[in-house]
Coordinates of C-alpha atoms in Angstrom, one line a residue:
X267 CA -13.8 -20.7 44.6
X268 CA -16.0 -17.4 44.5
X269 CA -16.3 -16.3 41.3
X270 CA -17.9 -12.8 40.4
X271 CA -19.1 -12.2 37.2
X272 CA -20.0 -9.2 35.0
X273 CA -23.7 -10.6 34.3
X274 CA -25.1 -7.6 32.1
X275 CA -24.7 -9.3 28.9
X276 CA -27.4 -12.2 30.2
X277 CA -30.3 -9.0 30.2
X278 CA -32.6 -10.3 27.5
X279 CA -32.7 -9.7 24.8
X280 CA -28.9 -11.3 24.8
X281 CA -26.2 -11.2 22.1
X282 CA -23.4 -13.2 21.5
X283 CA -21.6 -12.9 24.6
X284 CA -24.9 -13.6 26.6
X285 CA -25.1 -16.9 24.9
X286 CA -21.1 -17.6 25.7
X287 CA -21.8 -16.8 29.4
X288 CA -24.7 -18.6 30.3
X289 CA -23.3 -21.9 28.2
X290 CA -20.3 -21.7 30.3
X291 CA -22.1 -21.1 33.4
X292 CA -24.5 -24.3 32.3
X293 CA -21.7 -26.6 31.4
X294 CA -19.4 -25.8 34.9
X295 CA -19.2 -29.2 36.7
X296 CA -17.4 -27.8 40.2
X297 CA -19.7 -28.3 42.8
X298 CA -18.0 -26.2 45.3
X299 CA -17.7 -22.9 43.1
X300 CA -19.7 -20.4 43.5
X301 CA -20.8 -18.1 41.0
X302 CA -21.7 -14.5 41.7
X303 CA -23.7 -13.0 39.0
X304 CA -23.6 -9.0 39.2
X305 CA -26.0 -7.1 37.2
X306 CA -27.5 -2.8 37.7
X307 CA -31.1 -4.7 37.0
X308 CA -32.7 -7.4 38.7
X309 CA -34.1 -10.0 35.8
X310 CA -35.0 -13.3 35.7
X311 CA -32.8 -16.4 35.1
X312 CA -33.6 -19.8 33.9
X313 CA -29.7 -21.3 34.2
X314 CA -28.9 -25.3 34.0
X315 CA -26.2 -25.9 36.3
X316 CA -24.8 -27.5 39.2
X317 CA -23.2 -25.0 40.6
X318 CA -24.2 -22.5 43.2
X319 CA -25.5 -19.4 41.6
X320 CA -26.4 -16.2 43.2
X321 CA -27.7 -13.2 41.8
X322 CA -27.2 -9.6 43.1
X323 CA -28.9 -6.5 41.5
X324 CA -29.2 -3.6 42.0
X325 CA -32.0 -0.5 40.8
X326 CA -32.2 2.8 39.4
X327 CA -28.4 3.1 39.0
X328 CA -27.4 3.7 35.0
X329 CA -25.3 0.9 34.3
X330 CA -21.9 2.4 33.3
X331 CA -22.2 4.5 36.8
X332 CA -22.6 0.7 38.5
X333 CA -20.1 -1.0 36.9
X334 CA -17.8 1.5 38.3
X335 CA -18.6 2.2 42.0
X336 CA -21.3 -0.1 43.1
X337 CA -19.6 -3.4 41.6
X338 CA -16.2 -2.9 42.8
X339 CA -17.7 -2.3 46.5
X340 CA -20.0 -5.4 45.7
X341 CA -16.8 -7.2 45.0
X342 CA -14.8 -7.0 47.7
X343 CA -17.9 -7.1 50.4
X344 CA -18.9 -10.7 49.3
X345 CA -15.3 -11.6 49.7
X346 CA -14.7 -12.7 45.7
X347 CA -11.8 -14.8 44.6
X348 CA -11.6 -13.4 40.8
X349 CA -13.6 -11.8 39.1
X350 CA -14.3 -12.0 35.1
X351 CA -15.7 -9.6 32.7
X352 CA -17.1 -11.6 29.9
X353 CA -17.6 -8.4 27.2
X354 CA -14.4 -7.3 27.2
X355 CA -14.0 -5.0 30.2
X356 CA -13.5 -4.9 34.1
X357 CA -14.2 -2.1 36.4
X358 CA -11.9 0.8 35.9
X359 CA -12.2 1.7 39.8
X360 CA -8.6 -0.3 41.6
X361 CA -10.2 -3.7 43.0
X362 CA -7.9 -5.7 44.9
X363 CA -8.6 -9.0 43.6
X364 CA -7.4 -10.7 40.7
X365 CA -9.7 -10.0 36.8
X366 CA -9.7 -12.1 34.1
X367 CA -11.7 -10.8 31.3
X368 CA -12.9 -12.4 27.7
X369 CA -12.2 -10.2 24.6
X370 CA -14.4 -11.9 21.6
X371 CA -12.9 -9.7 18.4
X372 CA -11.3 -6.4 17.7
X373 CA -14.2 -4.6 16.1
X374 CA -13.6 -1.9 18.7
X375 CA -9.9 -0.9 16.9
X376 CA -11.3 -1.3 13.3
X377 CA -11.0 2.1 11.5
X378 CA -14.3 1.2 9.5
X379 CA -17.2 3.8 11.3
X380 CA -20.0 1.3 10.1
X381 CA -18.7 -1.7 12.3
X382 CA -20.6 0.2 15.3
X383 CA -22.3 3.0 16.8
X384 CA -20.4 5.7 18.1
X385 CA -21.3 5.7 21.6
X386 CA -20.4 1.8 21.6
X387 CA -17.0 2.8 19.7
X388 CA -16.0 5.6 21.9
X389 CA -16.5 3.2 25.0
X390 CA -14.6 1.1 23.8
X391 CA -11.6 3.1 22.7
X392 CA -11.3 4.3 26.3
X393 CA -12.1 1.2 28.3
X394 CA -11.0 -1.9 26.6
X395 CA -7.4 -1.1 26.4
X396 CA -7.1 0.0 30.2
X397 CA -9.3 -3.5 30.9
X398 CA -6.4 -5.5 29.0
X399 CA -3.5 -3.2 31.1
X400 CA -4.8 -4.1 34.1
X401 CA -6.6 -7.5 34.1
X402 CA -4.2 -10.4 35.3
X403 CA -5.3 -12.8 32.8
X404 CA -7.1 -12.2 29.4
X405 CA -9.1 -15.1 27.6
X406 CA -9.2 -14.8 23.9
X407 CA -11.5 -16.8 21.9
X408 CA -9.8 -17.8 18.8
X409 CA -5.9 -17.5 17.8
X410 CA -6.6 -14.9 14.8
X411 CA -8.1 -12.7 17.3
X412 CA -5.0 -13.5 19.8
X413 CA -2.8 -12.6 17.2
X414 CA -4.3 -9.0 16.3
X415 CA -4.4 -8.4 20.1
X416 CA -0.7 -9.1 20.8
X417 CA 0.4 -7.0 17.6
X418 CA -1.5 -4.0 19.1
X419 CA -0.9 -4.9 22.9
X420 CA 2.9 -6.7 22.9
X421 CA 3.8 -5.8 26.4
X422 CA 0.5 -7.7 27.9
X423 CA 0.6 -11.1 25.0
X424 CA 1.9 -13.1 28.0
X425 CA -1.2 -12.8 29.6
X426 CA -3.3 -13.9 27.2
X427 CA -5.0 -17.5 26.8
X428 CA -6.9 -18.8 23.6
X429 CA -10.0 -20.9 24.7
X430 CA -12.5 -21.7 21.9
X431 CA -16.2 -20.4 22.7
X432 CA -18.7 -23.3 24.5
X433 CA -21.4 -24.0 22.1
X434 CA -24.2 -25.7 22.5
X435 CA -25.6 -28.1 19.2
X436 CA -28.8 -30.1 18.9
X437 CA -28.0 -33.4 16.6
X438 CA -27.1 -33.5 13.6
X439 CA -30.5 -34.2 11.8
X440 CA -31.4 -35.7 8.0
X441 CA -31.7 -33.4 5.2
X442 CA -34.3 -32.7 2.3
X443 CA -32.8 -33.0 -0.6
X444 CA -35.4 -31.5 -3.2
X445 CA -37.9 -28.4 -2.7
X446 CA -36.6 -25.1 -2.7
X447 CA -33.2 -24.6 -0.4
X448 CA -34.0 -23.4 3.2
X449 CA -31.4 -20.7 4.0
X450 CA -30.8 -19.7 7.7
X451 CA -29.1 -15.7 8.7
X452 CA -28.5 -15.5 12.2
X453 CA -27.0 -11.9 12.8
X454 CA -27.5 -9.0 14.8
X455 CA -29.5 -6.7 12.6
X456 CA -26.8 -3.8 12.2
X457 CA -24.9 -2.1 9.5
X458 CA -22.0 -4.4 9.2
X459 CA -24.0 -8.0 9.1
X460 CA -24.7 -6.2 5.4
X461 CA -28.4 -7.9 5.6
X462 CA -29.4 -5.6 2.4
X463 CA -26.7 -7.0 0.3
X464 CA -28.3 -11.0 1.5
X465 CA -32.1 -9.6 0.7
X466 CA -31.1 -8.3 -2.9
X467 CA -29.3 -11.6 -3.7
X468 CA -32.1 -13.6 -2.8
X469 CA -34.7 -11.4 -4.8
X470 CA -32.1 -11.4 -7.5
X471 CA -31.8 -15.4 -7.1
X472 CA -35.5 -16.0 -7.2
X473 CA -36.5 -13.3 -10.1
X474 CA -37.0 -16.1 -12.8
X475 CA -38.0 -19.0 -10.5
X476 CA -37.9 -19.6 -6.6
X477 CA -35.2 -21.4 -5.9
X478 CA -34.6 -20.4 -2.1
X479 CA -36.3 -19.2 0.8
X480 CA -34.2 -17.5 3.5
X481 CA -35.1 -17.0 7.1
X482 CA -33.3 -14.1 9.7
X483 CA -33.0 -14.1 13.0
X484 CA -31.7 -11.8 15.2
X485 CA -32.4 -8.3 17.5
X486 CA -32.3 -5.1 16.1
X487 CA -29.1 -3.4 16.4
X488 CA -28.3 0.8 15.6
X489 CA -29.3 2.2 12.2
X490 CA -31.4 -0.6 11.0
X491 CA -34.9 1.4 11.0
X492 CA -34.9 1.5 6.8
X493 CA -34.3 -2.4 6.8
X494 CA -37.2 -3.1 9.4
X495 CA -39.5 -1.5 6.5
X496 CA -38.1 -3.0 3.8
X497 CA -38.1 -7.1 5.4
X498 CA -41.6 -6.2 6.7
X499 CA -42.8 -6.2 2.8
X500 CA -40.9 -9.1 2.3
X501 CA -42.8 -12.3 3.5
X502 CA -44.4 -13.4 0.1
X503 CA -40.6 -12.8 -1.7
X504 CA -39.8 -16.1 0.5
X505 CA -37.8 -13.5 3.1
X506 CA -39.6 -14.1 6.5
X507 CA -37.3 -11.7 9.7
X508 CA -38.1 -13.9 12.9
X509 CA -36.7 -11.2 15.3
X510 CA -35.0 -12.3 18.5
X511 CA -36.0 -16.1 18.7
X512 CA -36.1 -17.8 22.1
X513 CA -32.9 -21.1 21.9
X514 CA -36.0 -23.7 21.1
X515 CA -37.5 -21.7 18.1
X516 CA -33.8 -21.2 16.7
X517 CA -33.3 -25.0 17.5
X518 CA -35.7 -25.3 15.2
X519 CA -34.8 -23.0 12.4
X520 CA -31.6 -24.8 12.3
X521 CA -33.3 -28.2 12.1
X522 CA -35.2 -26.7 8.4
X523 CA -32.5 -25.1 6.9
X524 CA -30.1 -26.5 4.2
X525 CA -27.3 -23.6 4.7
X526 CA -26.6 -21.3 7.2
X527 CA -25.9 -17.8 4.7
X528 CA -24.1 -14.6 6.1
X529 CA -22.8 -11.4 4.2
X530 CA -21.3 -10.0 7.3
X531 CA -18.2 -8.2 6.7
X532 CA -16.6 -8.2 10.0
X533 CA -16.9 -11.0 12.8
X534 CA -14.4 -12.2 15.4
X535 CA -15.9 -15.6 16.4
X536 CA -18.5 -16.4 13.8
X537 CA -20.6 -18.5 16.4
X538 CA -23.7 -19.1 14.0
X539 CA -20.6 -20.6 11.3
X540 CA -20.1 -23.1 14.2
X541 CA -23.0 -23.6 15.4
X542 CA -24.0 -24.7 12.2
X543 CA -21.6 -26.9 11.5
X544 CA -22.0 -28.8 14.4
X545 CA -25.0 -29.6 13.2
X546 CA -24.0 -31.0 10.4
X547 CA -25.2 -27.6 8.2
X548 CA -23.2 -25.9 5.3
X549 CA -22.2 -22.5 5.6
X550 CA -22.0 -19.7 2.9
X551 CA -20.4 -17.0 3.6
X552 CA -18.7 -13.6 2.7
X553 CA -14.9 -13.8 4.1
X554 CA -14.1 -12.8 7.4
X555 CA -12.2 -13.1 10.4
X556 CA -14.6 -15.3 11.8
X557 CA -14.5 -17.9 8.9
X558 CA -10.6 -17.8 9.1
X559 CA -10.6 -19.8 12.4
X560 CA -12.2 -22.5 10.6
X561 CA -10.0 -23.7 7.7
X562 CA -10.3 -26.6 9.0
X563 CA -14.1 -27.5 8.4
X564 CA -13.4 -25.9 4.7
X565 CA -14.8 -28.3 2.3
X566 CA -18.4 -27.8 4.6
X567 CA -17.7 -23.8 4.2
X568 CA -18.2 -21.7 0.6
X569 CA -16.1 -18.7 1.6
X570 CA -16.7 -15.7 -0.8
X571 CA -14.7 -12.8 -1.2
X572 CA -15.7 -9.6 -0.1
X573 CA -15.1 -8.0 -3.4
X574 CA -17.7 -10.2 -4.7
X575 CA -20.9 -8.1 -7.1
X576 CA -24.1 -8.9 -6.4
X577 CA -24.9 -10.7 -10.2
X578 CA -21.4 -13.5 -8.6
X579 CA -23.2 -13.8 -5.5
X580 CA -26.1 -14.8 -7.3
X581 CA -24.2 -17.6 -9.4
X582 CA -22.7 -18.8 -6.6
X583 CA -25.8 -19.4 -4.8
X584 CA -27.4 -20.8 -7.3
X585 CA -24.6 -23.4 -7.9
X586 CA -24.7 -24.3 -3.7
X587 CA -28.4 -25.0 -4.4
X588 CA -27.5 -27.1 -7.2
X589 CA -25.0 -28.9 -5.0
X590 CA -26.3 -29.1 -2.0
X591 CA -26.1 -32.9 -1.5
X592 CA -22.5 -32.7 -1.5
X593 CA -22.2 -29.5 0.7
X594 CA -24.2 -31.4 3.6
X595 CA -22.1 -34.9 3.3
X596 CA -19.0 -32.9 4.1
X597 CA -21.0 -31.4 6.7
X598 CA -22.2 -34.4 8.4
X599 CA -18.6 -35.3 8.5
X600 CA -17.4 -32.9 10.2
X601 CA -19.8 -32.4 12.3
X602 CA -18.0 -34.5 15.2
X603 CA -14.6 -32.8 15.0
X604 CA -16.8 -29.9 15.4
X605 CA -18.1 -30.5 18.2
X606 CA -15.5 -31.7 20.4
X607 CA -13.5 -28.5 19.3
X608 CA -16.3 -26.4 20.7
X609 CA -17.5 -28.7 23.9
X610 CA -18.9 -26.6 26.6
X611 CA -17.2 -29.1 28.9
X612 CA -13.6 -28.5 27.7
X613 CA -14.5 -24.5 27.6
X614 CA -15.0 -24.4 31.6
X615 CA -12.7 -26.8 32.2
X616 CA -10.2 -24.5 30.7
X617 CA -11.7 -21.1 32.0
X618 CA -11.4 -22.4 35.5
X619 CA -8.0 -22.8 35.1
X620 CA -7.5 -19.7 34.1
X621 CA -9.4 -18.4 37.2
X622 CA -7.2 -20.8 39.0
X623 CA -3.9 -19.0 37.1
X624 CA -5.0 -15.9 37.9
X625 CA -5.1 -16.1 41.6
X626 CA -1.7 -17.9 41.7
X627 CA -0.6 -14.9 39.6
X628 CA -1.8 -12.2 41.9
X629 CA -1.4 -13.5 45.2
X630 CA 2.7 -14.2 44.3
X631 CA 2.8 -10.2 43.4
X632 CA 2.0 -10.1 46.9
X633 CA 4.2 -12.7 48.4
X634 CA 0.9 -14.9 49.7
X635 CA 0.4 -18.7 49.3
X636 CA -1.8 -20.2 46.6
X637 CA -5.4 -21.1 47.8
X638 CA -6.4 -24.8 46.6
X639 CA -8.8 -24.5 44.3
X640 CA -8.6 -27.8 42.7

């Protein structure tokens, strides 16, 4: 099977959805697919895989003006069997092949203005909900997302697939259980990951004695320029920002840290929450779509509400510190159920047969035989 892909979201630095792509990519184990990756730049690509991967760029055209004249074109000349768009959208332009594309959460309906930029919002208004019209299958990553997506998008629910994101975990590794408490942020620095809300609990938590240290990771997203400043003075308060951190160096973060921390307010998947825990590492963290998928990992999870003050985050804190022996036991428990849930193996065993469904789907609109693809 030919499978073209939507490969802007691997262009370092990469988010999320980069991360979800190229695990999937890396865990495929069909050695007669082929993957087309399509991208407006030409980068390079260090991907672990078996499968035959070719890249095709092209330069100087801006990327939304690619995505909708040279890609399609680019599509049907290399004679692609389906084609998936892995951040939520497909080429507007009529393609005569079957689409399959992934949608991660529903940040892009959410009336709140500080979940993201406008230009991102306004894009997304427009081009998602024609993506989801006319894509043949849709591949959501967790039910809670499914289930907002079919309240807003009834007529198209029986296209939709849940298929847990492919993570990737080093193992589960011993922890300290004395010193100060190593806490780990991995967020996108943007308005809604509410970083200055996690920086004035920690000073508060450390005022009369250090009790934790926290380190962030993550690129800078829109509107974080007063936040840059303000972690940049921060290094002898405990608070060191890492920036974007290469998979190795974040490896390694996780390996220190006691608790993974967030006081994001919105999230669809959560993947640092899982990543985490599949690691055997506690999460704290504010309430949020991304925490409901994973009731059932709750006694390794402190889930706060959002209404929560600053002076309850504090005491909360400092009570996980206390207890922090008992958050990483249930951890360590858990951590196999964790990752078999998330197995990059089952995750492209699944997506291919979604690829697979797709084609059956759109060749019998068109009265042709199914290909065999397995």
């Amino acid at each position: 099977m030919r499978i073209g892909i939507d490969g802007r979201s691997l262009i370092p630095p990469m988010t999320g959805i980069g991360h979800y792509l190229k695990t999937v990519i890396e865990a495929w184990d069909q050695p007669c697919d082929e993957f087309y990756l399509y991208m407006p730049n030409a980068i390079p690509l260090e991907l672990k895989t078996v499968s035959k991967v070719v890249i095709k760029s092209t330069r100087g055209i801006p990327p939304f003006i690619w995505k909708e004249t040279v890609l399609p074109w680019l599509l049907t000349r290399d004679g692609i069997n389906v084609f998936w768009g892995p951040q939520f959208v497909r080429p507007l332009w009529p393609i005569d092949i079957p689409t399959v594309i992934s949608i991660h959460d529903m940040l892009w309906l959410s009336e709140n203005l500080r979940t993201m930029g406008l230009k991102n919002r306004v894009g997304s208004r427009v081009l998602v909900p024609r993506s989801i019209a006319s894509s043949t299958k849709i591949i959501v990553l967790n039910s809670a997302v499914k289930y907002q997506l079919s309240q807003h998008y009834p007529q198209f629910a029986s296209k939709m697939v849940v298929i847990l994101p492919p993570v990737t975990f080093d193992s589960p590794v011993a922890r300290k259980q004395n010193g100060p408490v190593r806490l780990l942020a991995v967020n996108t620095i943007e308005p809604r990951k509410n970083i200055r809300l996690l920086v004035d609990v920690l000073l508060e938590l450390n005022r009369e004695q250090p009790m934790a240290e926290l380190d962030i990771v993550g690129k800078w997203g829109w509107e974080s320029i007063d936040l840059k400043r303000k972690l940049s003075l921060l290094s002898d308060s405990g608070i060191r920002y890492h920036g974007y951190v290469p998979q190795n160096q974040l490896d390694r973060l996780y390996s220190m840290s006691d608790f993974v921390i967030s006081t994001s307010k919105y999230e669809g998947t959560g993947l640092p929450y899982v990543e985490a825990l599949g690691r055997g590492i506690p999460v704290v963290a504010m309430d949020n779509e991304g925490l409901q998928t994973l009731r059932l990992f709750s006694p390794a999870i402190k889930r706060i509400p959002k209404d929560t003050s600053l002076k309850q985050w504090v005491t909360i804190l400092k009570t996980c510190c206390y207890e922090r022996v008992h958050f990483q036991k249930c951890a360590q428990q858990l951590a196999p159920d964790v990752r078999r849930c998330y197995s990059p193996m089952t995750a492209a065993l699944e997506i291919r047969k979604v690829f697979v469904s797709a084609v059956t789907a759109f060749n019998a609109t068109r009265g042709q035989y199914r290909p065999n693809f397995e």
